[in-house]
PDB file of C-alpha atoms in Angstrom:
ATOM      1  CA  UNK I 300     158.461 122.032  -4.123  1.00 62.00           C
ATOM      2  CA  UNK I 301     160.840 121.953  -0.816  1.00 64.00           C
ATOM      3  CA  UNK I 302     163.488 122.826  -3.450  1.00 65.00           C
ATOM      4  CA  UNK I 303     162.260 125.672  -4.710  1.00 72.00           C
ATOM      5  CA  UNK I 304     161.043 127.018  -1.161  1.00 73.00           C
ATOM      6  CA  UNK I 305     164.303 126.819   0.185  1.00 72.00           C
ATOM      7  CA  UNK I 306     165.238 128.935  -2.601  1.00 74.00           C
ATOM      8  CA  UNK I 307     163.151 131.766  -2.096  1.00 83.00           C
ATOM      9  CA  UNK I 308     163.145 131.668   1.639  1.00 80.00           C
ATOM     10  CA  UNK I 309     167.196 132.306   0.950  1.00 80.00           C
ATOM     11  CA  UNK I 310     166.356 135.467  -1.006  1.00 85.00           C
ATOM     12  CA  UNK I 311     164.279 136.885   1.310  1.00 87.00           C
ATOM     13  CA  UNK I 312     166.552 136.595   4.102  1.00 86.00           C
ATOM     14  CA  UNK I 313     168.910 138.306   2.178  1.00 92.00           C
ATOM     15  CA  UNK I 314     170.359 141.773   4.017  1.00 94.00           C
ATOM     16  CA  UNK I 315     169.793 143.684   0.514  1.00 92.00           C
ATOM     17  CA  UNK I 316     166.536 142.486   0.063  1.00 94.00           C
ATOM     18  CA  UNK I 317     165.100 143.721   3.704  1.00 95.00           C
ATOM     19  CA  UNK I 318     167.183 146.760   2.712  1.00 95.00           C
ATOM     20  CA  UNK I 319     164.869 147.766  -0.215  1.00 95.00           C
ATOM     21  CA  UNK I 320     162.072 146.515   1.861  1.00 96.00           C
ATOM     22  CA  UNK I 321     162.791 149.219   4.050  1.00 96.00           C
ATOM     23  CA  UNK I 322     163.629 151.772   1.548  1.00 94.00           C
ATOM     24  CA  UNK I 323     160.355 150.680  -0.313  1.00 96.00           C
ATOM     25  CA  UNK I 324     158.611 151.344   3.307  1.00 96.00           C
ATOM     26  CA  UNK I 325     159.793 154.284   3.630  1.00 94.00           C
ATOM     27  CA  UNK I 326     159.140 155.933   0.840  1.00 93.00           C
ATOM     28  CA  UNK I 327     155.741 154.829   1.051  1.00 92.00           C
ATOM     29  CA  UNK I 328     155.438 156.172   5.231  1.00 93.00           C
ATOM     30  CA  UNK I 329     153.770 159.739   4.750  1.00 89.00           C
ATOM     31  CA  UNK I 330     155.136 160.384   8.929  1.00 93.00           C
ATOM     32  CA  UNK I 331     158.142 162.351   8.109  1.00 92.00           C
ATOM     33  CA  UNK I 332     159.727 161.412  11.544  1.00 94.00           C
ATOM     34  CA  UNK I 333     159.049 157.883  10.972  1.00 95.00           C
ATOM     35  CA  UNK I 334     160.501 157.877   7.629  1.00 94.00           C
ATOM     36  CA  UNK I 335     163.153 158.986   8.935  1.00 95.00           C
ATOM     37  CA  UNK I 336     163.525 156.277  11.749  1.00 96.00           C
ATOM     38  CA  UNK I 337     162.783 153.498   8.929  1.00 96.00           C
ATOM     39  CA  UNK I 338     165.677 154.951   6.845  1.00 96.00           C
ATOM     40  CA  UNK I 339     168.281 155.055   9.311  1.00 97.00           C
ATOM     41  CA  UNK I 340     167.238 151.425   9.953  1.00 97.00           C
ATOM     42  CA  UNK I 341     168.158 150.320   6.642  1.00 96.00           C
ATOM     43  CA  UNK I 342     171.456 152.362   6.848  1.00 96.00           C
ATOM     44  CA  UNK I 343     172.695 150.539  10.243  1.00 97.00           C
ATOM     45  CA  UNK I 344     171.189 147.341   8.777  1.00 97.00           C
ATOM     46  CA  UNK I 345     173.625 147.545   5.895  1.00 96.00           C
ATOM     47  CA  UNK I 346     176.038 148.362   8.262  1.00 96.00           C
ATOM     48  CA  UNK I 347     176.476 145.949  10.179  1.00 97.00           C
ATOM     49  CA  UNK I 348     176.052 143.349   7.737  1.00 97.00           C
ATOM     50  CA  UNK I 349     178.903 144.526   5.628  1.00 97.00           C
ATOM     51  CA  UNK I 350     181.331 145.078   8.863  1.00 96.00           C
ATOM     52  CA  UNK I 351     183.865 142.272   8.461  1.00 96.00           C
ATOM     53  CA  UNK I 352     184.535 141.604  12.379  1.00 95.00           C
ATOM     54  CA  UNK I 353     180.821 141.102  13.331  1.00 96.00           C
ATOM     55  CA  UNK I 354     180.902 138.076  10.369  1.00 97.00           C
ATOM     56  CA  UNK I 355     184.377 136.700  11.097  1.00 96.00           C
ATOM     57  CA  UNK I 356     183.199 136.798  14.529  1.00 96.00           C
ATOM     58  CA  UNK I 357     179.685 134.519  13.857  1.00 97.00           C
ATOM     59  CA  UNK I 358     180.795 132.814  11.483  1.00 97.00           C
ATOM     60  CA  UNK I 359     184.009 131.576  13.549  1.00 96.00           C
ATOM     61  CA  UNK I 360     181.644 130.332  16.089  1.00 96.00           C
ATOM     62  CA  UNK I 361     179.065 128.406  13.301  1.00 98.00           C
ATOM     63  CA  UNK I 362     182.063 126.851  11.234  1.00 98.00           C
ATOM     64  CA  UNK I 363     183.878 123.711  12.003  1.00 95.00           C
ATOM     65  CA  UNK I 364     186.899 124.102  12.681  1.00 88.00           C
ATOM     66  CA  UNK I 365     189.497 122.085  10.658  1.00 82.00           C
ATOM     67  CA  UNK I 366     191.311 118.486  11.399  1.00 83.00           C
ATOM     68  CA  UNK I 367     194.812 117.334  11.379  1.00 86.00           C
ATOM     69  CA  UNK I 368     195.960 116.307   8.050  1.00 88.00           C
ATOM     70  CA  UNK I 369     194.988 112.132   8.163  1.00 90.00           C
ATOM     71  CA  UNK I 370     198.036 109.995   7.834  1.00 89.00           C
ATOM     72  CA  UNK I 371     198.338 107.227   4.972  1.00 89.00           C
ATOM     73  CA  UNK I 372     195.794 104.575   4.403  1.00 88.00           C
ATOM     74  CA  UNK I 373     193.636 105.729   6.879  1.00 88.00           C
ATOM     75  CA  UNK I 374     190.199 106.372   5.243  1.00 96.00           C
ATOM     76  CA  UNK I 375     188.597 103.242   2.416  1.00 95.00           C
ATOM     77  CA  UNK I 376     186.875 106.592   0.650  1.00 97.00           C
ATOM     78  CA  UNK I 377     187.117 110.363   0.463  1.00 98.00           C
ATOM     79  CA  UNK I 378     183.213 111.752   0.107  1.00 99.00           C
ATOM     80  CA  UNK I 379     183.299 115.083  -1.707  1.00 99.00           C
ATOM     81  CA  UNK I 380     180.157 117.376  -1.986  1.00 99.00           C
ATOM     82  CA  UNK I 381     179.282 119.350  -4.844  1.00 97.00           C
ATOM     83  CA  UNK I 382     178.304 123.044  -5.339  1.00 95.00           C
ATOM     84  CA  UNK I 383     181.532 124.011  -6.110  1.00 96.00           C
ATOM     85  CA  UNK I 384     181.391 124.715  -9.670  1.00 96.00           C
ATOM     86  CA  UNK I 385     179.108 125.780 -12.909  1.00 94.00           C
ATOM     87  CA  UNK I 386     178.745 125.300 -16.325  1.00 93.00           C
ATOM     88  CA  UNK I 387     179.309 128.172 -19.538  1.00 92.00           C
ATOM     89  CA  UNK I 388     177.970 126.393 -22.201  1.00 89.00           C
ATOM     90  CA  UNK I 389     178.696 129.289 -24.353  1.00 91.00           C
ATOM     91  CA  UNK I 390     182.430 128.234 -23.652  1.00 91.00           C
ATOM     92  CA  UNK I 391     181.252 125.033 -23.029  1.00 90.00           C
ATOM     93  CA  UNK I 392     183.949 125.157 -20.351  1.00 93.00           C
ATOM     94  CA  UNK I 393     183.318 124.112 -16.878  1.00 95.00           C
ATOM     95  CA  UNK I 394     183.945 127.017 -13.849  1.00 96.00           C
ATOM     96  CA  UNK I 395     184.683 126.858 -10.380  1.00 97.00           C
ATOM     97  CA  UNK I 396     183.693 128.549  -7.473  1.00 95.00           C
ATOM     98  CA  UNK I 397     185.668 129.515  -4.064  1.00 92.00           C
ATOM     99  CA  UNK I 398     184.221 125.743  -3.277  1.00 95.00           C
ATOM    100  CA  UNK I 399     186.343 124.214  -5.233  1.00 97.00           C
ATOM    101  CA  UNK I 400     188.563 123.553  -1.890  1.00 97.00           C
ATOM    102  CA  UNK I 401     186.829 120.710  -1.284  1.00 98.00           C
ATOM    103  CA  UNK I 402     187.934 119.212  -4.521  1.00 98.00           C
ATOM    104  CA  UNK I 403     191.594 120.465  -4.661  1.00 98.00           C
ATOM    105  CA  UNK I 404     192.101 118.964  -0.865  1.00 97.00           C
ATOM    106  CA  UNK I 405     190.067 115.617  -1.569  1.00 98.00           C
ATOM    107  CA  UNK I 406     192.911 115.322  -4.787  1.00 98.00           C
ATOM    108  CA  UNK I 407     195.735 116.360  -2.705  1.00 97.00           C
ATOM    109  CA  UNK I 408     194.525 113.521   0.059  1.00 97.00           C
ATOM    110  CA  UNK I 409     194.385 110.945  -2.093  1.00 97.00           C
ATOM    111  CA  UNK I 410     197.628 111.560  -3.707  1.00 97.00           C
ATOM    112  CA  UNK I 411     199.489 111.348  -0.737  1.00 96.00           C
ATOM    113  CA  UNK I 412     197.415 107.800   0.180  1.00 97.00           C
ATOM    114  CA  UNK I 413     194.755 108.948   2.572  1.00 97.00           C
ATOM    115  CA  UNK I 414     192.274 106.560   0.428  1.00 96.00           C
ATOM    116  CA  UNK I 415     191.866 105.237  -2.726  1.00 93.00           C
ATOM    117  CA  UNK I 416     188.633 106.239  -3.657  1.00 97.00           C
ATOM    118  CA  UNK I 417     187.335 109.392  -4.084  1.00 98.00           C
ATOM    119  CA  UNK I 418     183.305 109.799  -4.229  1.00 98.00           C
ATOM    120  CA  UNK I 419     182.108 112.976  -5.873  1.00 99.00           C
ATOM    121  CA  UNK I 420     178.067 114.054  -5.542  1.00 98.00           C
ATOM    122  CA  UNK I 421     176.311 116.655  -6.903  1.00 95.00           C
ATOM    123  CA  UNK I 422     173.699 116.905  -9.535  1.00 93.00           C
ATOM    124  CA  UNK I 423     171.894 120.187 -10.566  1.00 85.00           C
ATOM    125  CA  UNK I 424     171.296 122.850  -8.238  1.00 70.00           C
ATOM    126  CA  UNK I 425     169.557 124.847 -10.993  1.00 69.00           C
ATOM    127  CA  UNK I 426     165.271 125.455 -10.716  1.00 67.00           C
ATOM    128  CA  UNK I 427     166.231 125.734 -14.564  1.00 64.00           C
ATOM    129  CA  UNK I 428     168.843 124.235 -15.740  1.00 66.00           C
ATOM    130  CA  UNK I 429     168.527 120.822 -14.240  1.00 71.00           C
ATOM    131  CA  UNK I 430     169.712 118.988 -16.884  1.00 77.00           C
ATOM    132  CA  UNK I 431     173.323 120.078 -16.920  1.00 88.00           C
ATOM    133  CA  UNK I 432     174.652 117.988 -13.877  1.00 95.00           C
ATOM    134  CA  UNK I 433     177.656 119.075 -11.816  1.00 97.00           C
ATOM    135  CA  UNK I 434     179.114 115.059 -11.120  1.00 97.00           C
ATOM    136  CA  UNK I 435     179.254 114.785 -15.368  1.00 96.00           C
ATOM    137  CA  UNK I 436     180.760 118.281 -15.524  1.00 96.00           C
ATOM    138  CA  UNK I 437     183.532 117.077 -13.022  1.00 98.00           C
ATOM    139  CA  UNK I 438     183.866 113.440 -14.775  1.00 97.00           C
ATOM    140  CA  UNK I 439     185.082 115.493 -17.742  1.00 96.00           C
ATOM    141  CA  UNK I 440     187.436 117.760 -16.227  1.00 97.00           C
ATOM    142  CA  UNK I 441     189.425 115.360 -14.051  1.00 98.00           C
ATOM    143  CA  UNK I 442     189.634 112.826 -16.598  1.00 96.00           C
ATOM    144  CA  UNK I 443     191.177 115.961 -18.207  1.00 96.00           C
ATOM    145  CA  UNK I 444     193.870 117.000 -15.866  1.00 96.00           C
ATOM    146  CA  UNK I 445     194.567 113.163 -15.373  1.00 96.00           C
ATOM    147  CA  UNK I 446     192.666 112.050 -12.723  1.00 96.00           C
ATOM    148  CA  UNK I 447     191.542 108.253 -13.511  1.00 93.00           C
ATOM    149  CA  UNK I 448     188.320 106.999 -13.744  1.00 94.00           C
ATOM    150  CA  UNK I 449     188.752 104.152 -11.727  1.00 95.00           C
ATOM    151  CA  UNK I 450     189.842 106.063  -8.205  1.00 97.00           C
ATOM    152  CA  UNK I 451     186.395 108.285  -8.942  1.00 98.00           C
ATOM    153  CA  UNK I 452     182.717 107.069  -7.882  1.00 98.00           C
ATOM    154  CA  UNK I 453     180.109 109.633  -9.051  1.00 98.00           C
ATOM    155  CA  UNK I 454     176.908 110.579  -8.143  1.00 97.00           C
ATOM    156  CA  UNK I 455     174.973 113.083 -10.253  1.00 96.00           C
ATOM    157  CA  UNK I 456     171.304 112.445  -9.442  1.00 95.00           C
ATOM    158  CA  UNK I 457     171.488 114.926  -5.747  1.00 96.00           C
ATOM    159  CA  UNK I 458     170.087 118.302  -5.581  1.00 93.00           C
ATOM    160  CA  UNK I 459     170.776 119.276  -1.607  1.00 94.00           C
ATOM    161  CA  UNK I 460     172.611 117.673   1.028  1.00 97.00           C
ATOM    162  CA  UNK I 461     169.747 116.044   2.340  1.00 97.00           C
ATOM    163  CA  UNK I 462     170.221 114.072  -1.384  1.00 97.00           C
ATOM    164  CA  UNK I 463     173.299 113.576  -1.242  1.00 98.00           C
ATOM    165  CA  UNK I 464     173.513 111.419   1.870  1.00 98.00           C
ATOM    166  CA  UNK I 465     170.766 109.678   0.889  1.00 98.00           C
ATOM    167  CA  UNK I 466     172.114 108.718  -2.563  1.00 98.00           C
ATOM    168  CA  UNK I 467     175.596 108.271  -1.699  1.00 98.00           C
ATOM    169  CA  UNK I 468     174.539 105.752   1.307  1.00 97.00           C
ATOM    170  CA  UNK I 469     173.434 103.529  -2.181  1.00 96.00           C
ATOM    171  CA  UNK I 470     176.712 103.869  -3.564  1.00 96.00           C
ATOM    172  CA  UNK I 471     178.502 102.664  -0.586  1.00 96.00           C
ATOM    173  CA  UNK I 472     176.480  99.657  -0.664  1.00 94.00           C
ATOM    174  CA  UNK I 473     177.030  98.842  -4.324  1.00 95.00           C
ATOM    175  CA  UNK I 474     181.013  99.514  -4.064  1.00 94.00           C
ATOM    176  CA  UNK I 475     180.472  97.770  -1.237  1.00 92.00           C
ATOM    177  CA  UNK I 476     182.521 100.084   0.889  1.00 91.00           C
ATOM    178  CA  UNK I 477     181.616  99.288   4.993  1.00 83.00           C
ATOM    179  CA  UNK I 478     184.740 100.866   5.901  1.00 86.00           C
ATOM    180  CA  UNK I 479     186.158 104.627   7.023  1.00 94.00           C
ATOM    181  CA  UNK I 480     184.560 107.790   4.775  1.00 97.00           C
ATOM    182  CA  UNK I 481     186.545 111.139   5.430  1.00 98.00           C
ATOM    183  CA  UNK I 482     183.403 113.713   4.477  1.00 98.00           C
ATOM    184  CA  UNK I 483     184.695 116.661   2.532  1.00 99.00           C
ATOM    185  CA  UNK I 484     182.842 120.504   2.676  1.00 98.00           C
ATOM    186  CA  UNK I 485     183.054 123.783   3.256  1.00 98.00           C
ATOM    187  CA  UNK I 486     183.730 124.420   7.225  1.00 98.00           C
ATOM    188  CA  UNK I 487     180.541 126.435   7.184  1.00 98.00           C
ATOM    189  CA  UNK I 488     178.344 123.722   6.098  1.00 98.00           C
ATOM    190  CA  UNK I 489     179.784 121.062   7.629  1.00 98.00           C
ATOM    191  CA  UNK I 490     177.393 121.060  11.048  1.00 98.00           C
ATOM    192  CA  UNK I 491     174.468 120.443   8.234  1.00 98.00           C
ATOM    193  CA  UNK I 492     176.462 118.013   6.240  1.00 99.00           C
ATOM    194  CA  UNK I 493     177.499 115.298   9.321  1.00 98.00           C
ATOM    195  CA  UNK I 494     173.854 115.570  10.398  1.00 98.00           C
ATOM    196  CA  UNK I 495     172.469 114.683   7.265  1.00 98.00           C
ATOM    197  CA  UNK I 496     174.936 111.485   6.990  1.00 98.00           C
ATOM    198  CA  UNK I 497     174.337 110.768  10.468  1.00 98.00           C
ATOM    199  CA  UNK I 498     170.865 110.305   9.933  1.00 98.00           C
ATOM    200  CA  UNK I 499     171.313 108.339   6.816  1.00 97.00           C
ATOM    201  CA  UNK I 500     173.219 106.102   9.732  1.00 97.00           C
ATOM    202  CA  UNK I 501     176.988 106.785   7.864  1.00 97.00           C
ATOM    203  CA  UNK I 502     179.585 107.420  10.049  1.00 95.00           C
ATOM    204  CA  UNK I 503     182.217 109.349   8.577  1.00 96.00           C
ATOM    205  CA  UNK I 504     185.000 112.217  10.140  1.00 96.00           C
ATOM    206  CA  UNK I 505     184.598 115.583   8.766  1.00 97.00           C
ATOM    207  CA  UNK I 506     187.311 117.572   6.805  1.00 97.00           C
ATOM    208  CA  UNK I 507     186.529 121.046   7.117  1.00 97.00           C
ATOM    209  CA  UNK I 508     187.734 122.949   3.732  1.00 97.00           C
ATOM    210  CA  UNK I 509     186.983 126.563   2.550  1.00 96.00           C
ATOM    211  CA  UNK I 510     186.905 128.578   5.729  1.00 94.00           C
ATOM    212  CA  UNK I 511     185.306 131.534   5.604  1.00 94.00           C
ATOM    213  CA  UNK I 512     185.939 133.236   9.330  1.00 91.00           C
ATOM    214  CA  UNK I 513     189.606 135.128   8.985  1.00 80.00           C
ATOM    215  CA  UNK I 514     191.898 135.970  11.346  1.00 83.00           C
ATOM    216  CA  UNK I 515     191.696 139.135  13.880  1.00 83.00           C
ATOM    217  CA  UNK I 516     193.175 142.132  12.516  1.00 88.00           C
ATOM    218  CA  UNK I 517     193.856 145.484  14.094  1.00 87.00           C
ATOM    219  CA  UNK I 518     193.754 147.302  11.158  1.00 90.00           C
ATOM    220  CA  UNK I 519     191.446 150.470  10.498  1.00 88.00           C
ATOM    221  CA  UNK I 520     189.492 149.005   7.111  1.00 89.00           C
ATOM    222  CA  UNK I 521     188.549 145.431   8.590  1.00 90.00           C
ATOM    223  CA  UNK I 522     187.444 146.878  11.589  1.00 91.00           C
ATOM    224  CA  UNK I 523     184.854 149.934  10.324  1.00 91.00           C
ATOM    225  CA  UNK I 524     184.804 150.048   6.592  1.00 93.00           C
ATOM    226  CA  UNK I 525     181.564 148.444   5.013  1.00 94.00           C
ATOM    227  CA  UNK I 526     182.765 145.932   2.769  1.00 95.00           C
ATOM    228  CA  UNK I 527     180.593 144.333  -0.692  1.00 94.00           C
ATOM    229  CA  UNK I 528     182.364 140.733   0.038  1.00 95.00           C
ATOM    230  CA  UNK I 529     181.140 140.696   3.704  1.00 96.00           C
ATOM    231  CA  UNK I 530     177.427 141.213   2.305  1.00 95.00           C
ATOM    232  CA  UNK I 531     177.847 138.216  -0.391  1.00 94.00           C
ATOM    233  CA  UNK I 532     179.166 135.942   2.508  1.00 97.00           C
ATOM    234  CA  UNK I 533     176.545 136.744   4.926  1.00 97.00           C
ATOM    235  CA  UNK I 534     174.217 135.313   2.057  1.00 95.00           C
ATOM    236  CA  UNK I 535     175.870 132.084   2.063  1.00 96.00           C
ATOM    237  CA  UNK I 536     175.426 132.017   5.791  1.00 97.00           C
ATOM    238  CA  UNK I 537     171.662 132.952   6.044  1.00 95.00           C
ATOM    239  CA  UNK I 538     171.483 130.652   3.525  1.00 94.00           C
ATOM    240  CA  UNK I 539     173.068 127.654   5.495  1.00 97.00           C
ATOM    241  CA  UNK I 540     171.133 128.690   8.721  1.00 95.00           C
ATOM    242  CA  UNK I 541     167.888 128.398   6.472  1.00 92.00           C
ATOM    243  CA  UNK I 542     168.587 124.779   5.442  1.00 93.00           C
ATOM    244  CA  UNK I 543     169.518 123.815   8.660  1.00 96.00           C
ATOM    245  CA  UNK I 544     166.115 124.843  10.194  1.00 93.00           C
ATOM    246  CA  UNK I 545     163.999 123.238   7.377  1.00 92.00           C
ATOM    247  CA  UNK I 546     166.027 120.214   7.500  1.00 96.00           C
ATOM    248  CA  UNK I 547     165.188 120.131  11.155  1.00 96.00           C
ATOM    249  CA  UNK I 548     161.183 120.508  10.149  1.00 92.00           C
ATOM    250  CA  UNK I 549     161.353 118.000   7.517  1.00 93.00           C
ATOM    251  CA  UNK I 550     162.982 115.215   9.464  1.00 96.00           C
ATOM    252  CA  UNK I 551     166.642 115.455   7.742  1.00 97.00           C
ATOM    253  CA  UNK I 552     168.668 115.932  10.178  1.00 94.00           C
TER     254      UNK I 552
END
């Protein structure tokens, strides 16, 4: 049930959706001068939710901001978390999403010796499709490209971060690993990703991938033009903000 709440709370914080809202209010306000008013609303809603400065600028201040590369031998495990990719089955072909940073970097770290072991967790994020699990998906790709079983530890029963802490503390205990964990995410969702492990009581230094937040630029189109992108990313924000506060009322984090 918290599952699927989470879910639709995250479309209905959505910028397009309160923009229909609007329009739907609108059209349904009979005051011509407070259509109006209600209309204009939704325009400088859009607005500013497609302007790329007034994201870079939030979401620089909500991301984590990336670590020095760790030297050699430094961490026992490298702690990857899913949502990064999904499934065609038409294709039967797995795909990957601008998350798959975290796994390209955890690979690159281990093949230069940061650890040994590299511990990948996700299940299904699907209300659906819950049976096709994300861990199996990557199992069968890296053993693919070369990547051998025995430096991978999966875990493919989580559905949300809160899950995957919980299940991978389980796995460190049966590997028994009780040493250093490098944790591996997207900079934007690390803040709910360390509290989650933290209250699981694993102590691990984060390893923020995938930034979002770009660099200032003085050029005309970043600074005024609406942008289609910017929209889509301020979902995945909203969307992180809204797990962090129901984490806090359920007692994650």
């Amino acid at each position: 049930m918290f599952f699927l709440f989470s879910k639709i709370l995250s479309f209905l914080l959505m910028p397009l959706t309160w923009f229909f809202v609007l329009l739907i209010i609108s059209w349904r306000t009979k005051e011509e001068s407070k259509k109006r008013r209600i209309r204009i609303a939704a325009i400088l809603l859009i607005l500013v939710f497609s302007n790329r400065v007034i994201f870079d600028r939030t979401m620089r201040i909500w991301e984590i901001n990336a670590v020095e590369e760790p030297k050699e031998g430094t961490f026992d495990a490298l702690i990857v978390l899913g949502g990064l990719s999904s499934y065609d089955p038409q294709l039967d072909r797995i795909q990957f999403s601008r998350g798959a940073d975290r796994l390209l970097q955890a690979i690159e770290l281990w093949k230069k010796g940061v650890a040994k072991k590299i511990i990948f967790t996700g299940g299904s994020g699907s209300i659906l499709h819950d049976d096709i699990l994300e861990s199996d998906k990557i199992r069968e790709y890296l053993k693919k490209i070369g990547i051998p079983d025995s430096v991978m530890i999966y875990e493919n029963k989580s559905r949300n971060t809160h899950e995957n802490a919980a299940l991978i503390k389980v796995l460190l205990k049966k590997h028994s690993l009780n040493g250093k964990y490098l944790l591996i995410t997207s900079a934007f969702h690390m803040r709910r990703a360390m509290a989650c492990f933290t209250k699981e009581g694993i102590s691990a230094t984060p390893y923020s991938v995938d930034r979002y937040s770009g660099p200032w630029k003085l050029e005309f189109d970043y600074l005024f033009l609406p942008s289609a992108e910017t929209l889509s990313d301020w979902n995945t924000l909203l969307h992180e903000w809204v797990g962090c506060i129901t984490y806090k009322f359920r007692g994650y984090i």
